[in-house]
Amino acid sequence: MKWEDNVRRVVPYVAGEQPNKPGMIKLNTNECPYPPAPGVAKLAAELDCDALRLYPDPDAGSLVNVLAEYYHVRPKQIFTGVGSDDVLSLAFMTFFNGDLPILFPDVTYSFYDVWAQLHRIPFQTCPLDDNWHICPDDYRQPNGGVIFPNPNAPTGILESLETVEEILSANRDVVVIVDEAYIDFGGRSALYLLEKYDNLLVVQTFSKSRAMAGMRIGFCIGSEKLIGYLNDVKFSFNSYTLNLPAQQLGAEAVRDDAYFHSVTGRIVSTRERVKKELRVLGFSFPDSMANFIFASHEKIPAQQLFAALRDANIYVRYWNRPRISESLRITVGTDEQMDTLLTFLRDYVSKAL
Ligand code: PMP
């Protein structure tokens, strides 16, 4: 068909499945196993539906102000979007407009190459070392921009801020995006480097540590200049991105800092306990600082385990791709969910060996 010559063809990103089966244990998309802050439920119950007649604030001002205060930056340094996927896609479109390839790790968030393809951005991947770490020297070659998550996904490896700065200082002429979707589970943010680098964009999300994946809220922080360019593109694309409830409920979640720290603290302590127990069962994994563990078993193929877990109504993530096909990415759930997982694995491993 002739019209097909004019179609923008892309191979889409495959998101983790969202089944809704009774009794299932869902450890496949790194959601938070705990509810959002109590004030969020209260505010949701009081939501004024009449207000939905009107378009929401296109600048998400109330949410931006709360975030600016929380992160000690100016409101003009913050940009929000419909999940960090929206922010990242717009950032690719805005900042990666050169002819040289952008650089990112070979094992990383598998949406990066999809956005590069979608926005027709040349890209080159830089192999992680044998311990799944980024090699900063790889980012010294001429390029059109740099992006990497810290901690990385699906490995969970956290790079030191020295490594982050090494990459930044070698790339002052392009935009460097640090995707901090998982920074709240034990890492320290690169935000303090904003004072020194006006080409740094730090992206974060409400989907993991703030337990609001269903609300779709993401944001980024950078120099006023970077944020200004992002806004120019956003307002040329879709002015009203964050809906009214997302703006109001998101701001409420940020206000309850004690709850935020109790939730992330619980997830971190569960993660550390599960690491010990998985090791005893013959699993090995990079030392994750995220809310998931990227584990492989010494004897049992990951694909086989994935299928067995699925049959037991326990969903984890598996990719049949080079370098990562021997591991399962297991989201850290509640202690109870992880105990069910561990009981299943103990039994399965003992029978399989
Ligand atoms: N970055 C990374 C590294 C992720 O793993 C995810 C979650 N899939 C995202 C960004 C996007 O998260 P969200 O759109 O829910 O904010």
Tab-separated table of C-alpha atoms in Angstrom, residues 4-336:
chain	number	residue	atom	x	y	z
A	4	GLU	CA	2.612	2.877	4.119
A	5	ASP	CA	5.645	4.585	2.551
A	6	ASN	CA	4.787	7.603	4.704
A	7	VAL	CA	4.362	5.768	7.978
A	8	ARG	CA	6.834	6.391	10.798
A	9	ARG	CA	7.827	2.866	11.637
A	10	VAL	CA	9.120	1.955	15.056
A	11	VAL	CA	9.646	-1.217	17.003
A	12	PRO	CA	7.888	-0.280	20.240
A	13	TYR	CA	9.131	-0.743	23.779
A	14	VAL	CA	7.568	-3.766	25.450
A	15	ALA	CA	6.347	-2.801	28.915
A	16	GLY	CA	6.108	-5.370	31.690
A	17	GLU	CA	2.762	-7.104	31.654
A	18	GLN	CA	0.015	-5.856	33.954
A	19	PRO	CA	-2.077	-8.948	34.669
A	20	ASN	CA	-4.705	-8.705	37.369
A	21	LYS	CA	-5.156	-12.187	38.727
A	22	PRO	CA	-6.520	-12.985	42.150
A	23	GLY	CA	-3.752	-13.782	44.619
A	24	MET	CA	-0.950	-12.935	42.207
A	25	ILE	CA	2.355	-11.593	43.463
A	26	LYS	CA	3.451	-8.868	41.103
A	27	LEU	CA	7.200	-8.326	41.141
A	28	ASN	CA	7.681	-7.505	37.453
A	29	THR	CA	7.496	-3.719	36.990
A	30	ASN	CA	9.271	-2.250	40.031
A	31	GLU	CA	6.146	-0.744	41.517
A	32	CYS	CA	6.004	0.092	45.211
A	33	PRO	CA	4.260	-2.615	47.264
A	34	TYR	CA	2.942	-0.026	49.742
A	35	PRO	CA	0.206	2.549	49.159
A	36	PRO	CA	0.923	6.248	48.601
A	37	ALA	CA	1.129	8.567	51.632
A	38	PRO	CA	-2.118	8.577	53.691
A	39	GLY	CA	-2.770	12.239	52.824
A	40	VAL	CA	-3.022	11.238	49.156
A	41	ALA	CA	-6.021	8.957	49.805
A	42	LYS	CA	-7.650	11.650	51.927
A	43	LEU	CA	-7.217	14.290	49.256
A	44	ALA	CA	-8.413	11.910	46.525
A	45	ALA	CA	-11.620	11.305	48.491
A	46	GLU	CA	-12.183	15.057	48.710
A	47	LEU	CA	-11.478	15.704	45.032
A	48	ASP	CA	-13.734	18.417	43.646
A	49	CYS	CA	-15.089	16.839	40.469
A	50	ASP	CA	-16.543	20.151	39.331
A	51	ALA	CA	-12.972	21.366	38.890
A	52	LEU	CA	-12.492	18.700	36.198
A	53	ARG	CA	-14.512	20.863	33.789
A	54	LEU	CA	-11.482	23.052	33.390
A	55	TYR	CA	-8.110	22.333	31.870
A	56	PRO	CA	-5.400	21.838	34.467
A	57	ASP	CA	-2.565	24.324	35.025
A	58	PRO	CA	-0.280	23.629	32.026
A	59	ASP	CA	2.753	24.494	34.185
A	60	ALA	CA	1.668	22.217	37.057
A	61	GLY	CA	2.620	25.197	39.244
A	62	SER	CA	1.494	23.869	42.611
A	63	LEU	CA	3.373	20.597	42.163
A	64	VAL	CA	6.435	22.377	40.768
A	65	ASN	CA	6.521	24.738	43.769
A	66	VAL	CA	6.380	21.876	46.258
A	67	LEU	CA	9.151	20.027	44.386
A	68	ALA	CA	11.283	23.184	44.168
A	69	GLU	CA	11.061	23.664	47.914
A	70	TYR	CA	11.797	19.998	48.589
A	71	TYR	CA	14.856	19.835	46.331
A	72	HIS	CA	16.092	23.382	47.101
A	73	VAL	CA	15.974	24.616	43.510
A	74	ARG	CA	14.058	27.375	41.738
A	75	PRO	CA	10.642	26.492	40.221
A	76	LYS	CA	12.024	27.450	36.804
A	77	GLN	CA	14.495	24.572	37.128
A	78	ILE	CA	11.719	21.954	37.225
A	79	PHE	CA	9.765	20.342	34.414
A	80	THR	CA	6.998	17.759	34.922
A	81	GLY	CA	5.515	15.088	32.687
A	82	VAL	CA	3.253	12.065	32.482
A	83	GLY	CA	5.684	9.716	34.168
A	84	SER	CA	9.414	10.044	33.633
A	85	ASP	CA	8.937	8.224	30.308
A	86	ASP	CA	7.176	11.350	29.032
A	87	VAL	CA	9.922	13.600	30.413
A	88	LEU	CA	12.650	11.400	28.930
A	89	SER	CA	11.038	11.151	25.512
A	90	LEU	CA	10.658	14.949	25.359
A	91	ALA	CA	14.233	15.383	26.563
A	92	PHE	CA	15.469	13.097	23.747
A	93	MET	CA	13.476	15.179	21.262
A	94	THR	CA	14.720	18.479	22.691
A	95	PHE	CA	18.375	17.872	23.484
A	96	PHE	CA	19.582	15.081	21.231
A	97	ASN	CA	19.247	16.906	17.943
A	98	GLY	CA	22.816	16.672	16.679
A	99	ASP	CA	24.350	14.466	14.010
A	100	LEU	CA	26.710	12.563	16.272
A	101	PRO	CA	25.430	9.452	18.056
A	102	ILE	CA	24.206	9.756	21.618
A	103	LEU	CA	25.826	7.345	24.072
A	104	PHE	CA	24.289	5.014	26.654
A	105	PRO	CA	25.201	1.666	28.237
A	106	ASP	CA	24.591	-1.554	26.294
A	107	VAL	CA	22.668	-3.009	29.219
A	108	THR	CA	20.213	-0.378	30.384
A	109	TYR	CA	16.617	0.806	30.286
A	110	SER	CA	15.390	-0.623	27.009
A	111	PHE	CA	13.282	2.426	26.197
A	112	TYR	CA	16.378	4.502	25.291
A	113	ASP	CA	17.006	2.876	21.943
A	114	VAL	CA	13.268	3.024	21.173
A	115	TRP	CA	13.158	6.794	21.725
A	116	ALA	CA	16.335	7.200	19.699
A	117	GLN	CA	14.660	5.296	16.889
A	118	LEU	CA	11.387	7.184	17.235
A	119	HIS	CA	13.056	10.601	17.170
A	120	ARG	CA	15.617	9.506	14.543
A	121	ILE	CA	18.599	10.084	16.774
A	122	PRO	CA	21.766	8.136	15.971
A	123	PHE	CA	23.012	6.205	19.001
A	124	GLN	CA	25.879	4.043	20.127
A	125	THR	CA	25.933	1.771	23.147
A	126	CYS	CA	28.941	1.487	25.470
A	127	PRO	CA	29.469	-1.953	27.010
A	128	LEU	CA	29.287	-2.251	30.784
A	129	ASP	CA	32.335	-3.975	32.271
A	130	ASP	CA	32.278	-7.574	33.558
A	131	ASN	CA	30.919	-6.358	36.895
A	132	TRP	CA	28.115	-4.448	35.192
A	133	HIS	CA	29.720	-1.064	35.832
A	134	ILE	CA	29.846	1.868	33.413
A	135	CYS	CA	33.333	2.528	31.973
A	136	PRO	CA	33.626	6.346	32.107
A	137	ASP	CA	36.378	6.350	29.458
A	138	ASP	CA	33.855	5.132	26.859
A	139	TYR	CA	32.089	8.466	27.255
A	140	ARG	CA	35.113	10.488	26.132
A	141	GLN	CA	34.470	9.985	22.409
A	142	PRO	CA	32.706	12.646	20.308
A	143	ASN	CA	28.949	12.323	20.811
A	144	GLY	CA	25.590	14.086	20.550
A	145	GLY	CA	24.595	13.552	24.191
A	146	VAL	CA	24.772	11.058	27.025
A	147	ILE	CA	22.132	9.264	29.062
A	148	PHE	CA	22.361	6.603	31.736
A	149	PRO	CA	20.274	5.571	34.732
A	150	ASN	CA	21.806	5.710	38.191
A	151	PRO	CA	21.235	3.180	39.668
A	152	ASN	CA	21.205	1.365	36.339
A	153	ALA	CA	18.344	-0.886	35.289
A	154	PRO	CA	17.992	-3.838	35.187
A	155	THR	CA	21.265	-4.392	37.097
A	156	GLY	CA	20.556	-2.141	40.099
A	157	ILE	CA	24.202	-1.016	40.120
A	158	LEU	CA	24.792	2.445	41.572
A	159	GLU	CA	27.706	4.406	40.138
A	160	SER	CA	29.570	6.736	42.484
A	161	LEU	CA	29.059	10.455	42.106
A	162	GLU	CA	32.743	10.647	41.177
A	163	THR	CA	31.990	8.490	38.125
A	164	VAL	CA	28.952	10.622	37.285
A	165	GLU	CA	31.061	13.759	37.520
A	166	GLU	CA	33.849	12.192	35.464
A	167	ILE	CA	31.336	11.656	32.650
A	168	LEU	CA	29.942	15.171	33.071
A	169	SER	CA	33.334	16.858	33.020
A	170	ALA	CA	34.255	14.991	29.814
A	171	ASN	CA	30.976	16.072	28.165
A	172	ARG	CA	30.510	19.776	28.758
A	173	ASP	CA	29.355	20.462	25.190
A	174	VAL	CA	26.371	18.109	25.129
A	175	VAL	CA	23.421	17.445	27.417
A	176	VAL	CA	24.007	14.675	29.952
A	177	ILE	CA	20.856	13.056	31.354
A	178	VAL	CA	21.039	11.093	34.593
A	179	ASP	CA	17.896	8.990	34.960
A	180	GLU	CA	17.380	8.635	38.710
A	181	ALA	CA	14.202	6.542	38.676
A	182	TYR	CA	15.658	4.387	41.480
A	183	ILE	CA	17.853	6.874	43.375
A	184	ASP	CA	15.724	6.905	46.527
A	185	PHE	CA	16.592	3.327	47.490
A	186	GLY	CA	20.057	4.050	48.849
A	187	GLY	CA	21.805	6.286	46.322
A	188	ARG	CA	22.724	9.944	46.512
A	189	SER	CA	21.340	12.184	43.794
A	190	ALA	CA	23.512	14.014	41.281
A	191	LEU	CA	21.379	17.110	41.903
A	192	TYR	CA	24.174	18.909	43.782
A	193	LEU	CA	26.217	18.852	40.548
A	194	LEU	CA	23.695	21.211	38.938
A	195	GLU	CA	25.559	24.150	40.443
A	196	LYS	CA	28.575	23.246	38.374
A	197	TYR	CA	27.064	21.807	35.182
A	198	ASP	CA	24.341	23.686	33.312
A	199	ASN	CA	24.169	20.815	30.793
A	200	LEU	CA	23.048	18.245	33.419
A	201	LEU	CA	19.450	17.050	33.527
A	202	VAL	CA	18.377	14.868	36.467
A	203	VAL	CA	15.178	12.895	35.868
A	204	GLN	CA	13.090	11.351	38.644
A	205	THR	CA	9.691	9.699	39.033
A	206	PHE	CA	6.794	9.231	41.455
A	207	SER	CA	6.305	5.671	40.180
A	208	LYS	CA	8.678	3.827	42.494
A	209	SER	CA	9.653	5.465	45.795
A	210	ARG	CA	6.499	7.582	45.978
A	211	ALA	CA	4.168	4.664	45.204
A	212	MET	CA	2.229	6.454	42.472
A	213	ALA	CA	2.911	4.564	39.229
A	214	GLY	CA	-0.809	4.671	38.435
A	215	MET	CA	-0.896	8.468	38.599
A	216	ARG	CA	1.893	8.870	36.005
A	217	ILE	CA	4.051	11.683	37.390
A	218	GLY	CA	7.653	12.294	36.424
A	219	PHE	CA	9.862	15.352	36.591
A	220	CYS	CA	13.321	16.609	35.870
A	221	ILE	CA	15.572	19.260	37.319
A	222	GLY	CA	18.199	21.200	35.393
A	223	SER	CA	19.428	24.698	34.660
A	224	GLU	CA	16.741	27.270	33.838
A	225	LYS	CA	18.055	27.307	30.300
A	226	LEU	CA	17.600	23.542	29.797
A	227	ILE	CA	14.122	23.630	31.345
A	228	GLY	CA	13.193	26.579	29.120
A	229	TYR	CA	14.067	24.566	25.994
A	230	LEU	CA	12.087	21.582	27.278
A	231	ASN	CA	9.067	23.828	27.828
A	232	ASP	CA	9.335	25.217	24.297
A	233	VAL	CA	9.087	21.681	22.911
A	234	LYS	CA	6.367	20.608	25.342
A	235	PHE	CA	4.217	23.636	24.503
A	236	SER	CA	4.651	22.838	20.818
A	237	PHE	CA	3.415	19.320	21.402
A	238	ASN	CA	0.809	19.065	24.178
A	239	SER	CA	0.262	21.903	26.673
A	240	TYR	CA	-1.832	20.054	29.233
A	241	THR	CA	0.111	16.980	30.221
A	242	LEU	CA	-0.299	16.415	33.962
A	243	ASN	CA	-3.968	16.142	34.860
A	244	LEU	CA	-5.463	17.973	37.825
A	245	PRO	CA	-5.613	15.024	40.276
A	246	ALA	CA	-2.003	14.132	39.416
A	247	GLN	CA	-0.867	17.673	40.225
A	248	GLN	CA	-2.752	17.818	43.515
A	249	LEU	CA	-2.069	14.286	44.733
A	250	GLY	CA	1.571	14.420	43.644
A	251	ALA	CA	2.153	17.566	45.709
A	252	GLU	CA	0.505	15.901	48.709
A	253	ALA	CA	2.833	12.883	48.395
A	254	VAL	CA	5.918	15.134	48.511
A	255	ARG	CA	4.645	16.939	51.619
A	256	ASP	CA	4.742	13.727	53.687
A	257	ASP	CA	8.473	13.223	53.934
A	258	ALA	CA	8.293	10.972	57.006
A	259	TYR	CA	6.096	8.480	55.145
A	260	PHE	CA	8.402	8.594	52.108
A	261	HIS	CA	11.406	7.711	54.261
A	262	SER	CA	9.566	4.951	56.087
A	263	VAL	CA	8.509	3.311	52.805
A	264	THR	CA	11.924	3.510	51.140
A	265	GLY	CA	13.569	2.342	54.385
A	266	ARG	CA	11.307	-0.709	54.534
A	267	ILE	CA	12.022	-1.604	50.920
A	268	VAL	CA	15.770	-1.279	51.464
A	269	SER	CA	15.723	-3.521	54.542
A	270	THR	CA	13.593	-6.133	52.741
A	271	ARG	CA	15.998	-5.977	49.774
A	272	GLU	CA	19.029	-6.606	51.960
A	273	ARG	CA	17.355	-9.542	53.707
A	274	VAL	CA	16.256	-11.084	50.393
A	275	LYS	CA	19.794	-10.723	48.992
A	276	LYS	CA	21.126	-12.888	51.846
A	277	GLU	CA	18.459	-15.528	51.377
A	278	LEU	CA	18.860	-15.659	47.599
A	279	ARG	CA	22.609	-16.171	48.005
A	280	VAL	CA	21.978	-19.194	50.227
A	281	LEU	CA	19.774	-20.643	47.470
A	282	GLY	CA	22.582	-20.407	44.881
A	283	PHE	CA	21.669	-17.113	43.240
A	284	SER	CA	24.152	-14.421	42.377
A	285	PHE	CA	23.466	-10.815	41.428
A	286	PRO	CA	24.998	-7.385	41.186
A	287	ASP	CA	24.716	-5.541	44.502
A	288	SER	CA	21.503	-3.661	43.773
A	289	MET	CA	20.819	-0.240	45.241
A	290	ALA	CA	17.394	-0.125	43.571
A	291	ASN	CA	14.015	-1.687	44.438
A	292	PHE	CA	14.794	-4.828	42.454
A	293	ILE	CA	17.393	-7.590	42.310
A	294	PHE	CA	18.818	-8.904	39.027
A	295	ALA	CA	19.456	-12.504	39.928
A	296	SER	CA	20.723	-15.575	38.149
A	297	HIS	CA	20.924	-19.108	39.489
A	298	GLU	CA	24.104	-21.178	39.286
A	299	LYS	CA	22.273	-24.224	37.884
A	300	ILE	CA	18.732	-23.377	36.790
A	301	PRO	CA	18.193	-21.364	33.590
A	302	ALA	CA	16.415	-18.051	34.169
A	303	GLN	CA	13.798	-18.737	31.524
A	304	GLN	CA	12.808	-21.974	33.229
A	305	LEU	CA	12.532	-20.258	36.599
A	306	PHE	CA	10.541	-17.417	35.086
A	307	ALA	CA	7.978	-19.857	33.690
A	308	ALA	CA	7.786	-21.857	36.934
A	309	LEU	CA	7.253	-18.681	38.955
A	310	ARG	CA	4.569	-17.534	36.561
A	311	ASP	CA	2.756	-20.850	36.933
A	312	ALA	CA	2.854	-20.239	40.682
A	313	ASN	CA	1.237	-16.818	40.120
A	314	ILE	CA	4.467	-14.959	40.920
A	315	TYR	CA	5.381	-12.478	38.182
A	316	VAL	CA	8.981	-11.329	37.707
A	317	ARG	CA	10.654	-9.857	34.608
A	318	TYR	CA	12.681	-11.828	32.095
A	319	TRP	CA	14.308	-10.709	28.829
A	320	ASN	CA	15.508	-13.155	26.239
A	321	ARG	CA	18.268	-10.814	25.063
A	322	PRO	CA	22.038	-11.018	24.736
A	323	ARG	CA	23.930	-10.557	28.036
A	324	ILE	CA	20.822	-10.545	30.235
A	325	SER	CA	19.028	-13.771	29.313
A	326	GLU	CA	20.493	-15.568	32.323
A	327	SER	CA	18.918	-13.290	34.914
A	328	LEU	CA	15.523	-12.466	36.348
A	329	ARG	CA	14.676	-8.995	37.554
A	330	ILE	CA	12.779	-9.376	40.784
A	331	THR	CA	11.056	-6.321	42.252
A	332	VAL	CA	11.324	-6.008	46.026
A	333	GLY	CA	7.798	-6.392	47.384
A	334	THR	CA	6.526	-6.580	50.961
A	335	ASP	CA	8.242	-8.961	53.402
A	336	GLU	CA	5.261	-11.267	53.099
